Amino acid sequence: MQIPERDAAHMARAVDLAGRGRGTTSPNPVVGCVVLDAAGGVAGEGFHVYAGGPHAEVVALRQAGERARGGTAYVTLEPCDHTGRTGPCSRALLDAGIARVVVAVADPSPKAAGGAARLRAHGVAVTIGVLAHAAERVNEEWLTYARRGRSHVTWKFAATLDGRSAAEDGTSQWITSPEARADVHRLRAASDAIVAGIGTVLADDPRLTARPAVLAPNAGGPSNAEPALDGALTPHAGSASGAGRDAALSGRSGSAAAHLGSADRPALDDAGSRHSAGTADDGSLPDGTPAGGRAPLRVVVDTDARTPPAARVLDGAAPTLVAVAADVTTDLPAELLRLPRHEDGLDLHALLKELAAREVVSVFLEGGPELAGSFMRQGLIDRVVAYLAPAVLGSGPAALGAAGVRTISDIHRLTFDEISPIGPDVRLIARPIAQPGREQ
Ligand code: AOF
Ligand code: ZN
């Protein structure tokens, strides 16, 4: 019989394992699993690496072999009960003779849910809710996507200490350091879509591609020594440094946050692993091939279809979607997404629903104080990543445009999850505090 502290410790390890899949599992969740033998010794560990690959439970059970019989499995997400890309984990756990299953978070997706009920029906003891908060955090993009049917949104901006993102004349390169910019590229690479407004496209002509290795060969970017992410126990580069640093992003706490820590593995996600990670079945993917099999989709929010046909965002380097108003007439040579209008421009909730329908789990929102203001006003920002440079401008556009705050009681309150130095700059991670009526 496990005592609760033991449950928490093993689940913390499972959450840690789950975090190793961040950036590569989309459109699937990140999931981690620890299997104990009947005597309580760790017999197997695993995590989900990519959609179509083995689920965390299967990886851990494989490692445990016969030792799983009569043992306990800790899983960050309720075991699936369906045959999708792989077989049901509920069945795999039963076949392995597991006696007890401890789950952090119930699976909200109708197609896969039911694992806990099936296990109980077969006499397995099931506990749900252990370390739920940490498991929610590590998997927050996917849980938002699965529960709300819309993509999860991270709004990123870079600004001076006085919150400005450009000078009076509109020039904005480079407010933050190369280290901060490299960090941004890693976050982009871990996202399913990069979204910018037409204002940014017209002003800056950005490419909106993720170029982590190109921009930051010496800035602590993902190294070529990236361990093969085979979903099982693998030693992890950088695991000794920066403990706790990325707990806010990864869902891990304290020293368990290690492998994402500091400049070794900065950021939201193991972004680099999309480009260099090996996989369980085929060893490794060629450099430059996202482990998820796709480069982030580029999305331009362009109500009136003003994107210039020669814009870099239409250069073919990655797929691009131009979101325009449903009633606009245009011959823009791009894939269009027609959306209802909203008082702000386009209905951004509809945009996120459409993106979710295209299996975009995570959106990285960049470029455009106006667009970010609209997202904020519509209650559609789930996480904020701010890079603040030790510089001031005193004039010039603010990082965020009008966000529906006319009077102070309308203020958007957030809470800080992380405050950390990146080169000479500071990275702040914050999330909106739930306010009634804000979320759509
Ligand atoms: C994962 N990895 O470790 C677990 C998952 O498309 P499939 O067949 O891989 O099934 C994906 C669903 O299975 C997923 O949406 C989630 O509901 C459930 N559990 N998924 O990708 C895992 N345990
Ligand atoms: Zn499964």
Short mmCIF file of C-alpha atoms in Angstrom, two decimals, residues 145 148-152 192-193 195 294 297 299 321-324 326 335-340 346-363 375 380:
data_model
loop_
_atom_site.label_atom_id
_atom_site.label_comp_id
_atom_site.label_asym_id
_atom_site.label_seq_id
_atom_site.Cartn_x
_atom_site.Cartn_y
_atom_site.Cartn_z
CA TYR A 145 -7.18 22.44 -26.94
CA ARG A 148 -12.15 24.19 -25.22
CA GLY A 149 -11.80 23.05 -28.79
CA ARG A 150 -9.54 25.98 -29.54
CA SER A 151 -5.79 26.46 -29.80
CA HIS A 152 -3.85 27.53 -26.71
CA ASP A 192 2.17 24.58 -34.03
CA ALA A 193 1.42 28.01 -35.44
CA VAL A 195 0.41 34.24 -35.64
CA ARG A 294 5.71 19.76 -39.69
CA LEU A 297 2.06 27.04 -39.64
CA VAL A 299 -0.92 32.69 -39.83
CA LEU A 321 -2.74 30.77 -43.83
CA VAL A 322 -4.12 34.27 -44.31
CA ALA A 323 -7.19 34.91 -42.16
CA VAL A 324 -9.51 37.41 -43.84
CA ALA A 326 -15.70 36.33 -44.82
CA GLU A 335 -4.52 29.90 -48.64
CA LEU A 336 -7.32 31.96 -47.14
CA LEU A 337 -9.27 31.34 -43.98
CA ARG A 338 -12.51 33.28 -44.07
CA LEU A 339 -13.80 34.35 -40.67
CA PRO A 340 -16.69 36.38 -39.31
CA LEU A 346 -11.88 39.36 -36.99
CA ASP A 347 -13.57 36.93 -34.62
CA LEU A 348 -10.43 35.55 -33.00
CA HIS A 349 -12.29 32.85 -31.14
CA ALA A 350 -13.46 31.57 -34.51
CA LEU A 351 -9.85 31.74 -35.70
CA LEU A 352 -8.66 29.58 -32.80
CA LYS A 353 -11.49 27.10 -33.38
CA GLU A 354 -10.53 26.83 -37.05
CA LEU A 355 -6.89 26.36 -36.14
CA ALA A 356 -7.80 23.67 -33.62
CA ALA A 357 -9.76 21.92 -36.35
CA ARG A 358 -6.47 21.85 -38.27
CA GLU A 359 -4.77 20.24 -35.24
CA VAL A 360 -3.02 23.43 -34.17
CA VAL A 361 -2.73 22.81 -30.44
CA SER A 362 -0.45 25.75 -29.61
CA VAL A 363 -0.32 29.22 -31.08
CA PHE A 375 -6.67 38.82 -28.28
CA LEU A 380 -8.00 34.58 -25.58
#
